[in-house]
mmCIF file with all atom_site columns, C-alpha atoms in Angstrom:
data_model
loop_
_atom_site.group_PDB
_atom_site.id
_atom_site.type_symbol
_atom_site.label_atom_id
_atom_site.label_alt_id
_atom_site.label_comp_id
_atom_site.label_asym_id
_atom_site.label_entity_id
_atom_site.label_seq_id
_atom_site.pdbx_PDB_ins_code
_atom_site.Cartn_x
_atom_site.Cartn_y
_atom_site.Cartn_z
_atom_site.occupancy
_atom_site.B_iso_or_equiv
_atom_site.pdbx_formal_charge
_atom_site.auth_seq_id
_atom_site.auth_comp_id
_atom_site.auth_asym_id
_atom_site.auth_atom_id
_atom_site.pdbx_PDB_model_num
ATOM 1   C CA . MET A 1 1   ? 200.650 108.099 8.650   1.00 53.00 ? 1   MET A CA 1
ATOM 2   C CA . GLN A 1 2   ? 197.117 109.017 9.789   1.00 53.00 ? 2   GLN A CA 1
ATOM 3   C CA . ARG A 1 3   ? 196.869 111.928 12.118  1.00 57.00 ? 3   ARG A CA 1
ATOM 4   C CA . TYR A 1 4   ? 194.306 112.409 14.677  1.00 53.00 ? 4   TYR A CA 1
ATOM 5   C CA . PRO A 1 5   ? 192.874 115.725 15.587  1.00 56.00 ? 5   PRO A CA 1
ATOM 6   C CA . PRO A 1 6   ? 194.294 117.176 18.663  1.00 57.00 ? 6   PRO A CA 1
ATOM 7   C CA . TYR A 1 7   ? 192.577 116.521 21.997  1.00 53.00 ? 7   TYR A CA 1
ATOM 8   C CA . GLY A 1 8   ? 189.688 118.733 22.704  1.00 54.00 ? 8   GLY A CA 1
ATOM 9   C CA . THR A 1 9   ? 188.736 119.290 19.077  1.00 56.00 ? 9   THR A CA 1
ATOM 10  C CA . TYR A 1 10  ? 186.310 116.383 18.927  1.00 52.00 ? 10  TYR A CA 1
ATOM 11  C CA . PRO A 1 11  ? 182.603 117.295 18.717  1.00 57.00 ? 11  PRO A CA 1
ATOM 12  C CA . ALA A 1 12  ? 180.659 116.920 21.905  1.00 55.00 ? 12  ALA A CA 1
ATOM 13  C CA . HIS A 1 13  ? 178.873 113.617 22.126  1.00 55.00 ? 13  HIS A CA 1
ATOM 14  C CA . PRO A 1 14  ? 175.198 114.179 22.667  1.00 58.00 ? 14  PRO A CA 1
ATOM 15  C CA . TYR A 1 15  ? 173.911 112.664 25.853  1.00 56.00 ? 15  TYR A CA 1
ATOM 16  C CA . PRO A 1 16  ? 170.520 110.916 25.753  1.00 57.00 ? 16  PRO A CA 1
ATOM 17  C CA . PRO A 1 17  ? 167.690 113.068 27.009  1.00 58.00 ? 17  PRO A CA 1
ATOM 18  C CA . PRO A 1 18  ? 166.610 112.402 30.574  1.00 58.00 ? 18  PRO A CA 1
ATOM 19  C CA . SER A 1 19  ? 163.802 109.945 30.902  1.00 54.00 ? 19  SER A CA 1
ATOM 20  C CA . ALA A 1 20  ? 160.448 111.590 31.552  1.00 54.00 ? 20  ALA A CA 1
ATOM 21  C CA . TYR A 1 21  ? 158.503 109.776 34.243  1.00 54.00 ? 21  TYR A CA 1
ATOM 22  C CA . PRO A 1 22  ? 154.690 110.202 34.383  1.00 58.00 ? 22  PRO A CA 1
ATOM 23  C CA . SER A 1 23  ? 153.427 112.299 37.284  1.00 59.00 ? 23  SER A CA 1
ATOM 24  C CA . TYR A 1 24  ? 150.808 110.742 39.551  1.00 55.00 ? 24  TYR A CA 1
ATOM 25  C CA . PRO A 1 25  ? 148.258 112.715 41.627  1.00 58.00 ? 25  PRO A CA 1
ATOM 26  C CA . SER A 1 26  ? 149.040 112.830 45.325  1.00 58.00 ? 26  SER A CA 1
ATOM 27  C CA . TYR A 1 27  ? 146.336 111.723 47.785  1.00 56.00 ? 27  TYR A CA 1
ATOM 28  C CA . PRO A 1 28  ? 146.217 112.678 51.471  1.00 61.00 ? 28  PRO A CA 1
ATOM 29  C CA . TYR A 1 29  ? 146.900 109.806 53.797  1.00 61.00 ? 29  TYR A CA 1
ATOM 30  C CA . PRO A 1 30  ? 143.794 108.726 55.801  1.00 63.00 ? 30  PRO A CA 1
ATOM 31  C CA . ALA A 1 31  ? 143.887 109.274 59.531  1.00 62.00 ? 31  ALA A CA 1
ATOM 32  C CA . PRO A 1 32  ? 144.851 106.154 61.420  1.00 60.00 ? 32  PRO A CA 1
ATOM 33  C CA . PRO A 1 33  ? 141.910 104.373 63.033  1.00 59.00 ? 33  PRO A CA 1
ATOM 34  C CA . PRO A 1 34  ? 141.525 104.962 66.780  1.00 56.00 ? 34  PRO A CA 1
ATOM 35  C CA . GLN A 1 35  ? 143.163 102.386 68.880  1.00 60.00 ? 35  GLN A CA 1
ATOM 36  C CA . PRO A 1 36  ? 140.839 99.948  70.733  1.00 66.00 ? 36  PRO A CA 1
ATOM 37  C CA . TYR A 1 37  ? 142.592 100.740 73.991  1.00 63.00 ? 37  TYR A CA 1
ATOM 38  C CA . GLN A 1 38  ? 141.827 104.450 73.691  1.00 70.00 ? 38  GLN A CA 1
ATOM 39  C CA . GLN A 1 39  ? 138.161 103.768 72.955  1.00 71.00 ? 39  GLN A CA 1
ATOM 40  C CA . SER A 1 40  ? 137.876 101.464 75.957  1.00 75.00 ? 40  SER A CA 1
ATOM 41  C CA . LEU A 1 41  ? 139.575 104.070 78.146  1.00 76.00 ? 41  LEU A CA 1
ATOM 42  C CA . ARG A 1 42  ? 137.116 106.783 77.075  1.00 78.00 ? 42  ARG A CA 1
ATOM 43  C CA . ARG A 1 43  ? 134.121 104.523 77.685  1.00 79.00 ? 43  ARG A CA 1
ATOM 44  C CA . ALA A 1 44  ? 135.422 103.520 81.100  1.00 79.00 ? 44  ALA A CA 1
ATOM 45  C CA . THR A 1 45  ? 135.989 107.175 82.063  1.00 82.00 ? 45  THR A CA 1
ATOM 46  C CA . LEU A 1 46  ? 132.470 108.153 80.961  1.00 80.00 ? 46  LEU A CA 1
ATOM 47  C CA . LEU A 1 47  ? 130.962 105.211 82.824  1.00 81.00 ? 47  LEU A CA 1
ATOM 48  C CA . ARG A 1 48  ? 132.855 106.109 86.012  1.00 84.00 ? 48  ARG A CA 1
ATOM 49  C CA . ARG A 1 49  ? 131.610 109.689 85.810  1.00 83.00 ? 49  ARG A CA 1
ATOM 50  C CA . LEU A 1 50  ? 128.016 108.572 85.321  1.00 82.00 ? 50  LEU A CA 1
ATOM 51  C CA . VAL A 1 51  ? 128.210 106.128 88.232  1.00 84.00 ? 51  VAL A CA 1
ATOM 52  C CA . ALA A 1 52  ? 129.835 108.751 90.455  1.00 84.00 ? 52  ALA A CA 1
ATOM 53  C CA . GLY A 1 53  ? 127.144 111.299 89.575  1.00 85.00 ? 53  GLY A CA 1
ATOM 54  C CA . PHE A 1 54  ? 124.372 108.790 90.271  1.00 83.00 ? 54  PHE A CA 1
ATOM 55  C CA . ILE A 1 55  ? 125.882 107.820 93.624  1.00 87.00 ? 55  ILE A CA 1
ATOM 56  C CA . ALA A 1 56  ? 126.294 111.465 94.600  1.00 85.00 ? 56  ALA A CA 1
ATOM 57  C CA . ALA A 1 57  ? 122.666 112.226 93.714  1.00 83.00 ? 57  ALA A CA 1
ATOM 58  C CA . CYS A 1 58  ? 121.453 109.227 95.749  1.00 82.00 ? 58  CYS A CA 1
ATOM 59  C CA . VAL A 1 59  ? 123.577 110.232 98.734  1.00 83.00 ? 59  VAL A CA 1
ATOM 60  C CA . ILE A 1 60  ? 122.289 113.820 98.647  1.00 80.00 ? 60  ILE A CA 1
ATOM 61  C CA . PHE A 1 61  ? 118.678 112.711 98.269  1.00 70.00 ? 61  PHE A CA 1
ATOM 62  C CA . GLY A 1 62  ? 119.038 110.153 101.055 1.00 73.00 ? 62  GLY A CA 1
ATOM 63  C CA . ALA A 1 63  ? 120.657 112.689 103.379 1.00 71.00 ? 63  ALA A CA 1
ATOM 64  C CA . VAL A 1 64  ? 117.897 115.251 102.788 1.00 66.00 ? 64  VAL A CA 1
ATOM 65  C CA . THR A 1 65  ? 115.197 112.629 103.317 1.00 64.00 ? 65  THR A CA 1
ATOM 66  C CA . LEU A 1 66  ? 116.872 111.383 106.503 1.00 66.00 ? 66  LEU A CA 1
ATOM 67  C CA . ILE A 1 67  ? 117.160 114.903 107.904 1.00 67.00 ? 67  ILE A CA 1
ATOM 68  C CA . ILE A 1 68  ? 113.498 115.632 107.191 1.00 62.00 ? 68  ILE A CA 1
ATOM 69  C CA . TRP A 1 69  ? 112.516 112.256 108.647 1.00 59.00 ? 69  TRP A CA 1
ATOM 70  C CA . LEU A 1 70  ? 114.468 112.907 111.841 1.00 60.00 ? 70  LEU A CA 1
ATOM 71  C CA . VAL A 1 71  ? 113.064 116.418 112.207 1.00 60.00 ? 71  VAL A CA 1
ATOM 72  C CA . LEU A 1 72  ? 109.450 115.353 111.706 1.00 59.00 ? 72  LEU A CA 1
ATOM 73  C CA . ARG A 1 73  ? 109.821 111.988 113.478 1.00 68.00 ? 73  ARG A CA 1
ATOM 74  C CA . PRO A 1 74  ? 106.810 110.233 111.941 1.00 78.00 ? 74  PRO A CA 1
ATOM 75  C CA . HIS A 1 75  ? 105.164 107.477 113.993 1.00 89.00 ? 75  HIS A CA 1
ATOM 76  C CA . VAL A 1 76  ? 102.999 104.616 112.802 1.00 93.00 ? 76  VAL A CA 1
ATOM 77  C CA . PRO A 1 77  ? 99.330  104.846 113.789 1.00 96.00 ? 77  PRO A CA 1
ATOM 78  C CA . ASP A 1 78  ? 97.848  102.834 116.635 1.00 97.00 ? 78  ASP A CA 1
ATOM 79  C CA . PHE A 1 79  ? 95.199  100.166 115.897 1.00 98.00 ? 79  PHE A CA 1
ATOM 80  C CA . SER A 1 80  ? 93.021  98.171  118.265 1.00 98.00 ? 80  SER A CA 1
ATOM 81  C CA . VAL A 1 81  ? 89.939  95.995  117.824 1.00 98.00 ? 81  VAL A CA 1
ATOM 82  C CA . THR A 1 82  ? 87.179  97.476  119.965 1.00 98.00 ? 82  THR A CA 1
ATOM 83  C CA . SER A 1 83  ? 84.170  95.385  118.962 1.00 97.00 ? 83  SER A CA 1
ATOM 84  C CA . VAL A 1 84  ? 83.339  92.257  116.981 1.00 97.00 ? 84  VAL A CA 1
ATOM 85  C CA . ALA A 1 85  ? 80.058  90.585  116.086 1.00 96.00 ? 85  ALA A CA 1
ATOM 86  C CA . VAL A 1 86  ? 80.090  87.181  114.403 1.00 96.00 ? 86  VAL A CA 1
ATOM 87  C CA . THR A 1 87  ? 76.744  86.096  112.979 1.00 91.00 ? 87  THR A CA 1
ATOM 88  C CA . PRO A 1 88  ? 75.947  83.693  111.595 1.00 90.00 ? 88  PRO A CA 1
ATOM 89  C CA . PHE A 1 89  ? 78.620  81.118  112.320 1.00 93.00 ? 89  PHE A CA 1
ATOM 90  C CA . ASN A 1 90  ? 77.745  77.793  110.715 1.00 93.00 ? 90  ASN A CA 1
ATOM 91  C CA . LEU A 1 91  ? 80.386  75.111  110.310 1.00 93.00 ? 91  LEU A CA 1
ATOM 92  C CA . SER A 1 92  ? 79.242  72.014  108.440 1.00 92.00 ? 92  SER A CA 1
ATOM 93  C CA . GLY A 1 93  ? 82.019  69.551  107.810 1.00 91.00 ? 93  GLY A CA 1
ATOM 94  C CA . ASN A 1 94  ? 84.682  71.507  105.937 1.00 93.00 ? 94  ASN A CA 1
ATOM 95  C CA . GLN A 1 95  ? 82.374  74.336  104.859 1.00 95.00 ? 95  GLN A CA 1
ATOM 96  C CA . LEU A 1 96  ? 82.061  77.582  106.786 1.00 96.00 ? 96  LEU A CA 1
ATOM 97  C CA . THR A 1 97  ? 79.425  80.290  106.503 1.00 96.00 ? 97  THR A CA 1
ATOM 98  C CA . ALA A 1 98  ? 80.109  83.255  108.779 1.00 96.00 ? 98  ALA A CA 1
ATOM 99  C CA . SER A 1 99  ? 80.156  87.043  108.897 1.00 97.00 ? 99  SER A CA 1
ATOM 100 C CA . TRP A 1 100 ? 82.449  89.279  110.942 1.00 97.00 ? 100 TRP A CA 1
ATOM 101 C CA . ASP A 1 101 ? 81.578  92.882  111.776 1.00 97.00 ? 101 ASP A CA 1
ATOM 102 C CA . LEU A 1 102 ? 84.674  94.511  113.210 1.00 98.00 ? 102 LEU A CA 1
ATOM 103 C CA . THR A 1 103 ? 85.376  97.967  114.567 1.00 98.00 ? 103 THR A CA 1
ATOM 104 C CA . PHE A 1 104 ? 88.904  99.317  114.882 1.00 98.00 ? 104 PHE A CA 1
ATOM 105 C CA . ALA A 1 105 ? 90.004  102.328 116.886 1.00 98.00 ? 105 ALA A CA 1
ATOM 106 C CA . VAL A 1 106 ? 92.688  104.132 114.888 1.00 98.00 ? 106 VAL A CA 1
ATOM 107 C CA . ASP A 1 107 ? 94.868  106.881 116.340 1.00 98.00 ? 107 ASP A CA 1
ATOM 108 C CA . ASN A 1 108 ? 97.397  109.165 114.615 1.00 97.00 ? 108 ASN A CA 1
ATOM 109 C CA . PRO A 1 109 ? 99.999  110.081 117.268 1.00 95.00 ? 109 PRO A CA 1
ATOM 110 C CA . ASN A 1 110 ? 101.990 112.407 114.997 1.00 94.00 ? 110 ASN A CA 1
ATOM 111 C CA . LYS A 1 111 ? 102.185 116.087 115.873 1.00 90.00 ? 111 LYS A CA 1
ATOM 112 C CA . LYS A 1 112 ? 103.230 117.274 112.402 1.00 88.00 ? 112 LYS A CA 1
ATOM 113 C CA . MET A 1 113 ? 102.233 114.580 109.936 1.00 92.00 ? 113 MET A CA 1
ATOM 114 C CA . ASN A 1 114 ? 98.897  113.674 108.406 1.00 95.00 ? 114 ASN A CA 1
ATOM 115 C CA . ILE A 1 115 ? 98.267  110.126 107.197 1.00 96.00 ? 115 ILE A CA 1
ATOM 116 C CA . TYR A 1 116 ? 96.566  109.170 103.942 1.00 97.00 ? 116 TYR A CA 1
ATOM 117 C CA . TYR A 1 117 ? 95.255  105.607 103.634 1.00 97.00 ? 117 TYR A CA 1
ATOM 118 C CA . ASP A 1 118 ? 95.068  105.096 99.877  1.00 95.00 ? 118 ASP A CA 1
ATOM 119 C CA . SER A 1 119 ? 93.825  101.502 99.890  1.00 95.00 ? 119 SER A CA 1
ATOM 120 C CA . LEU A 1 120 ? 93.099  98.938  102.597 1.00 96.00 ? 120 LEU A CA 1
ATOM 121 C CA . LYS A 1 121 ? 92.214  95.279  102.893 1.00 97.00 ? 121 LYS A CA 1
ATOM 122 C CA . ALA A 1 122 ? 91.129  93.438  106.045 1.00 98.00 ? 122 ALA A CA 1
ATOM 123 C CA . SER A 1 123 ? 91.419  89.689  106.629 1.00 98.00 ? 123 SER A CA 1
ATOM 124 C CA . VAL A 1 124 ? 90.368  87.127  109.230 1.00 98.00 ? 124 VAL A CA 1
ATOM 125 C CA . PHE A 1 125 ? 92.417  84.014  110.006 1.00 97.00 ? 125 PHE A CA 1
ATOM 126 C CA . TYR A 1 126 ? 92.163  80.989  112.227 1.00 96.00 ? 126 TYR A CA 1
ATOM 127 C CA . ASP A 1 127 ? 95.351  78.966  112.805 1.00 92.00 ? 127 ASP A CA 1
ATOM 128 C CA . ASP A 1 128 ? 96.961  80.676  109.781 1.00 92.00 ? 128 ASP A CA 1
ATOM 129 C CA . GLU A 1 129 ? 93.998  79.644  107.618 1.00 95.00 ? 129 GLU A CA 1
ATOM 130 C CA . LEU A 1 130 ? 92.474  82.543  105.696 1.00 97.00 ? 130 LEU A CA 1
ATOM 131 C CA . LEU A 1 131 ? 88.712  82.568  106.294 1.00 97.00 ? 131 LEU A CA 1
ATOM 132 C CA . ALA A 1 132 ? 87.593  85.849  104.709 1.00 97.00 ? 132 ALA A CA 1
ATOM 133 C CA . GLU A 1 133 ? 88.911  89.159  103.379 1.00 97.00 ? 133 GLU A CA 1
ATOM 134 C CA . ASN A 1 134 ? 87.475  92.367  102.002 1.00 97.00 ? 134 ASN A CA 1
ATOM 135 C CA . ALA A 1 135 ? 88.588  95.788  100.729 1.00 97.00 ? 135 ALA A CA 1
ATOM 136 C CA . LEU A 1 136 ? 87.915  98.874  102.845 1.00 97.00 ? 136 LEU A CA 1
ATOM 137 C CA . ALA A 1 137 ? 87.264  102.469 101.867 1.00 95.00 ? 137 ALA A CA 1
ATOM 138 C CA . PRO A 1 138 ? 90.271  104.867 101.794 1.00 96.00 ? 138 PRO A CA 1
ATOM 139 C CA . PHE A 1 139 ? 90.372  107.594 104.429 1.00 96.00 ? 139 PHE A CA 1
ATOM 140 C CA . TYR A 1 140 ? 92.512  110.416 105.782 1.00 95.00 ? 140 TYR A CA 1
ATOM 141 C CA . MET A 1 141 ? 93.693  111.309 109.277 1.00 96.00 ? 141 MET A CA 1
ATOM 142 C CA . GLU A 1 142 ? 94.922  114.674 110.513 1.00 95.00 ? 142 GLU A CA 1
ATOM 143 C CA . THR A 1 143 ? 97.563  115.097 113.180 1.00 94.00 ? 143 THR A CA 1
ATOM 144 C CA . ARG A 1 144 ? 96.661  114.051 116.722 1.00 94.00 ? 144 ARG A CA 1
ATOM 145 C CA . ASN A 1 145 ? 93.388  112.624 115.466 1.00 95.00 ? 145 ASN A CA 1
ATOM 146 C CA . SER A 1 146 ? 91.418  109.471 116.247 1.00 97.00 ? 146 SER A CA 1
ATOM 147 C CA . THR A 1 147 ? 88.775  107.691 114.213 1.00 97.00 ? 147 THR A CA 1
ATOM 148 C CA . THR A 1 148 ? 86.930  104.391 113.932 1.00 97.00 ? 148 THR A CA 1
ATOM 149 C CA . LEU A 1 149 ? 87.288  101.980 111.046 1.00 97.00 ? 149 LEU A CA 1
ATOM 150 C CA . ARG A 1 150 ? 84.520  99.518  110.237 1.00 97.00 ? 150 ARG A CA 1
ATOM 151 C CA . ALA A 1 151 ? 85.136  96.269  108.393 1.00 97.00 ? 151 ALA A CA 1
ATOM 152 C CA . ARG A 1 152 ? 82.658  93.604  107.312 1.00 97.00 ? 152 ARG A CA 1
ATOM 153 C CA . LEU A 1 153 ? 83.974  90.260  106.118 1.00 97.00 ? 153 LEU A CA 1
ATOM 154 C CA . ALA A 1 154 ? 82.044  87.193  105.077 1.00 97.00 ? 154 ALA A CA 1
ATOM 155 C CA . ALA A 1 155 ? 82.627  83.569  104.179 1.00 96.00 ? 155 ALA A CA 1
ATOM 156 C CA . VAL A 1 156 ? 79.853  81.798  102.274 1.00 94.00 ? 156 VAL A CA 1
ATOM 157 C CA . SER A 1 157 ? 80.266  78.036  102.161 1.00 92.00 ? 157 SER A CA 1
ATOM 158 C CA . GLY A 1 158 ? 84.008  78.539  102.160 1.00 92.00 ? 158 GLY A CA 1
ATOM 159 C CA . TYR A 1 159 ? 86.255  75.491  102.252 1.00 94.00 ? 159 TYR A CA 1
ATOM 160 C CA . VAL A 1 160 ? 88.290  75.021  105.430 1.00 95.00 ? 160 VAL A CA 1
ATOM 161 C CA . ASP A 1 161 ? 91.105  72.543  105.984 1.00 94.00 ? 161 ASP A CA 1
ATOM 162 C CA . GLY A 1 162 ? 89.934  69.462  107.857 1.00 93.00 ? 162 GLY A CA 1
ATOM 163 C CA . ALA A 1 163 ? 92.228  69.909  110.863 1.00 94.00 ? 163 ALA A CA 1
ATOM 164 C CA . VAL A 1 164 ? 91.341  73.606  111.124 1.00 94.00 ? 164 VAL A CA 1
ATOM 165 C CA . ALA A 1 165 ? 87.635  72.842  110.896 1.00 95.00 ? 165 ALA A CA 1
ATOM 166 C CA . LYS A 1 166 ? 87.953  70.294  113.717 1.00 95.00 ? 166 LYS A CA 1
ATOM 167 C CA . ASP A 1 167 ? 89.796  72.781  115.955 1.00 95.00 ? 167 ASP A CA 1
ATOM 168 C CA . MET A 1 168 ? 87.187  75.456  115.311 1.00 94.00 ? 168 MET A CA 1
ATOM 169 C CA . ALA A 1 169 ? 84.372  73.074  116.116 1.00 93.00 ? 169 ALA A CA 1
ATOM 170 C CA . ASP A 1 170 ? 86.077  72.056  119.371 1.00 93.00 ? 170 ASP A CA 1
ATOM 171 C CA . ASP A 1 171 ? 86.691  75.677  120.424 1.00 93.00 ? 171 ASP A CA 1
ATOM 172 C CA . ARG A 1 172 ? 83.130  76.652  119.502 1.00 92.00 ? 172 ARG A CA 1
ATOM 173 C CA . GLY A 1 173 ? 81.896  73.861  121.721 1.00 90.00 ? 173 GLY A CA 1
ATOM 174 C CA . LYS A 1 174 ? 83.948  75.384  124.577 1.00 92.00 ? 174 LYS A CA 1
ATOM 175 C CA . GLY A 1 175 ? 82.246  78.729  124.028 1.00 92.00 ? 175 GLY A CA 1
ATOM 176 C CA . GLN A 1 176 ? 85.134  80.794  122.647 1.00 95.00 ? 176 GLN A CA 1
ATOM 177 C CA . LEU A 1 177 ? 87.066  81.158  119.399 1.00 96.00 ? 177 LEU A CA 1
ATOM 178 C CA . LYS A 1 178 ? 90.204  83.233  118.868 1.00 96.00 ? 178 LYS A CA 1
ATOM 179 C CA . PHE A 1 179 ? 90.647  84.768  115.440 1.00 97.00 ? 179 PHE A CA 1
ATOM 180 C CA . ASP A 1 180 ? 93.603  86.656  114.019 1.00 98.00 ? 180 ASP A CA 1
ATOM 181 C CA . VAL A 1 181 ? 92.713  89.884  112.233 1.00 98.00 ? 181 VAL A CA 1
ATOM 182 C CA . GLY A 1 182 ? 94.966  91.641  109.744 1.00 97.00 ? 182 GLY A CA 1
ATOM 183 C CA . VAL A 1 183 ? 94.860  94.900  107.811 1.00 98.00 ? 183 VAL A CA 1
ATOM 184 C CA . VAL A 1 184 ? 97.182  95.803  104.957 1.00 98.00 ? 184 VAL A CA 1
ATOM 185 C CA . ALA A 1 185 ? 97.156  99.394  103.674 1.00 98.00 ? 185 ALA A CA 1
ATOM 186 C CA . TRP A 1 186 ? 99.078  101.655 101.330 1.00 97.00 ? 186 TRP A CA 1
ATOM 187 C CA . VAL A 1 187 ? 99.759  104.853 103.273 1.00 96.00 ? 187 VAL A CA 1
ATOM 188 C CA . ARG A 1 188 ? 101.487 108.221 102.789 1.00 94.00 ? 188 ARG A CA 1
ATOM 189 C CA . PHE A 1 189 ? 102.652 110.661 105.420 1.00 93.00 ? 189 PHE A CA 1
ATOM 190 C CA . ARG A 1 190 ? 102.400 114.388 104.747 1.00 91.00 ? 190 ARG A CA 1
ATOM 191 C CA . ALA A 1 191 ? 103.782 117.440 106.534 1.00 88.00 ? 191 ALA A CA 1
ATOM 192 C CA . GLY A 1 192 ? 102.998 120.662 104.693 1.00 84.00 ? 192 GLY A CA 1
ATOM 193 C CA . ASP A 1 193 ? 104.264 120.277 101.127 1.00 84.00 ? 193 ASP A CA 1
ATOM 194 C CA . TRP A 1 194 ? 106.506 117.327 101.970 1.00 84.00 ? 194 TRP A CA 1
ATOM 195 C CA . TRP A 1 195 ? 105.200 113.826 101.227 1.00 86.00 ? 195 TRP A CA 1
ATOM 196 C CA . THR A 1 196 ? 106.712 110.455 101.871 1.00 85.00 ? 196 THR A CA 1
ATOM 197 C CA . ARG A 1 197 ? 106.534 107.812 99.205  1.00 88.00 ? 197 ARG A CA 1
ATOM 198 C CA . ARG A 1 198 ? 103.770 105.234 99.486  1.00 92.00 ? 198 ARG A CA 1
ATOM 199 C CA . ARG A 1 199 ? 104.500 102.614 102.108 1.00 93.00 ? 199 ARG A CA 1
ATOM 200 C CA . ILE A 1 200 ? 102.853 99.351  103.056 1.00 96.00 ? 200 ILE A CA 1
ATOM 201 C CA . LEU A 1 201 ? 101.328 99.503  106.532 1.00 97.00 ? 201 LEU A CA 1
ATOM 202 C CA . ARG A 1 202 ? 100.746 96.085  108.112 1.00 98.00 ? 202 ARG A CA 1
ATOM 203 C CA . VAL A 1 203 ? 98.406  95.663  111.072 1.00 98.00 ? 203 VAL A CA 1
ATOM 204 C CA . PHE A 1 204 ? 98.163  92.343  112.903 1.00 98.00 ? 204 PHE A CA 1
ATOM 205 C CA . CYS A 1 205 ? 95.750  91.690  115.772 1.00 98.00 ? 205 CYS A CA 1
ATOM 206 C CA . GLN A 1 206 ? 96.521  88.281  117.208 1.00 97.00 ? 206 GLN A CA 1
ATOM 207 C CA . GLY A 1 207 ? 94.109  86.109  119.149 1.00 96.00 ? 207 GLY A CA 1
ATOM 208 C CA . VAL A 1 208 ? 90.990  88.302  119.157 1.00 98.00 ? 208 VAL A CA 1
ATOM 209 C CA . PRO A 1 209 ? 88.698  86.383  121.555 1.00 97.00 ? 209 PRO A CA 1
ATOM 210 C CA . ILE A 1 210 ? 85.115  85.844  120.431 1.00 97.00 ? 210 ILE A CA 1
ATOM 211 C CA . ALA A 1 211 ? 82.674  84.422  122.982 1.00 96.00 ? 211 ALA A CA 1
ATOM 212 C CA . PHE A 1 212 ? 79.565  82.386  122.108 1.00 93.00 ? 212 PHE A CA 1
ATOM 213 C CA . SER A 1 213 ? 77.151  82.223  125.040 1.00 89.00 ? 213 SER A CA 1
ATOM 214 C CA . THR A 1 214 ? 75.011  79.516  123.437 1.00 86.00 ? 214 THR A CA 1
ATOM 215 C CA . PRO A 1 215 ? 75.440  77.266  120.387 1.00 79.00 ? 215 PRO A CA 1
ATOM 216 C CA . THR A 1 216 ? 73.078  79.515  118.401 1.00 80.00 ? 216 THR A CA 1
ATOM 217 C CA . ALA A 1 217 ? 74.009  82.936  119.866 1.00 87.00 ? 217 ALA A CA 1
ATOM 218 C CA . PRO A 1 218 ? 76.141  85.391  117.857 1.00 91.00 ? 218 PRO A CA 1
ATOM 219 C CA . GLY A 1 219 ? 79.773  85.746  118.802 1.00 95.00 ? 219 GLY A CA 1
ATOM 220 C CA . VAL A 1 220 ? 80.952  88.959  120.470 1.00 96.00 ? 220 VAL A CA 1
ATOM 221 C CA . LEU A 1 221 ? 84.304  90.344  121.566 1.00 97.00 ? 221 LEU A CA 1
ATOM 222 C CA . SER A 1 222 ? 85.268  88.946  124.936 1.00 94.00 ? 222 SER A CA 1
ATOM 223 C CA . GLY A 1 223 ? 87.077  91.201  127.383 1.00 90.00 ? 223 GLY A CA 1
ATOM 224 C CA . LYS A 1 224 ? 88.825  94.479  126.663 1.00 94.00 ? 224 LYS A CA 1
ATOM 225 C CA . PRO A 1 225 ? 89.888  95.761  123.189 1.00 96.00 ? 225 PRO A CA 1
ATOM 226 C CA . THR A 1 226 ? 92.694  93.851  121.532 1.00 97.00 ? 226 THR A CA 1
ATOM 227 C CA . GLU A 1 227 ? 95.803  95.885  120.766 1.00 97.00 ? 227 GLU A CA 1
ATOM 228 C CA . CYS A 1 228 ? 97.359  95.328  117.336 1.00 98.00 ? 228 CYS A CA 1
ATOM 229 C CA . ASP A 1 229 ? 100.961 95.277  116.137 1.00 97.00 ? 229 ASP A CA 1
ATOM 230 C CA . VAL A 1 230 ? 101.608 97.892  113.443 1.00 97.00 ? 230 VAL A CA 1
ATOM 231 C CA . GLY A 1 231 ? 104.618 98.140  111.178 1.00 94.00 ? 231 GLY A CA 1
ATOM 232 C CA . VAL A 1 232 ? 105.688 99.943  108.006 1.00 88.00 ? 232 VAL A CA 1
#
């Protein structure tokens, strides 16, 4: 009978060696991309801050300007047409040849502000029809000061609308024509070191009466000086 060795006397069975797995280099994980919502929120916040800063700057600037304006109380100058000479005045059909020599009385009523007229242009109209215009020389007015402004305008064989030409001929035959005179100027007001921005000054003298004593006589201003409407 075959005998077996007693339990525990058997040689230890070798176990297979553990499997060796290759080692791989570890890489840091990239940061997650910013979310579109967060980017939009940042842009919106920056935009709101910029808009708020701009509005605050405008409000402060406007308040300072308003306070200075109220303290100084600038007034527009006064204009009036004091004399006019129209010679020659020849209307042939729809063609007009005429010259206007105008004199304006200009007054600066401001107690604290000087007025600078940077550029000016004078015009003559009849029934809203532009007859002539010309640029005038710049000038300067001190406070509480008055001056005269001369303007010479001419039309040489200028075309005139048929209906306007007929009305002018009829009024000339009656011995009097009424012209509208306008002046447009870029002006600045100054008080010490404070200047206003350039503004457009509009002068309108409506219905300036010009009398013709005879068909060949020059036209002259009829009656007293014509006051003009002035606005900025």
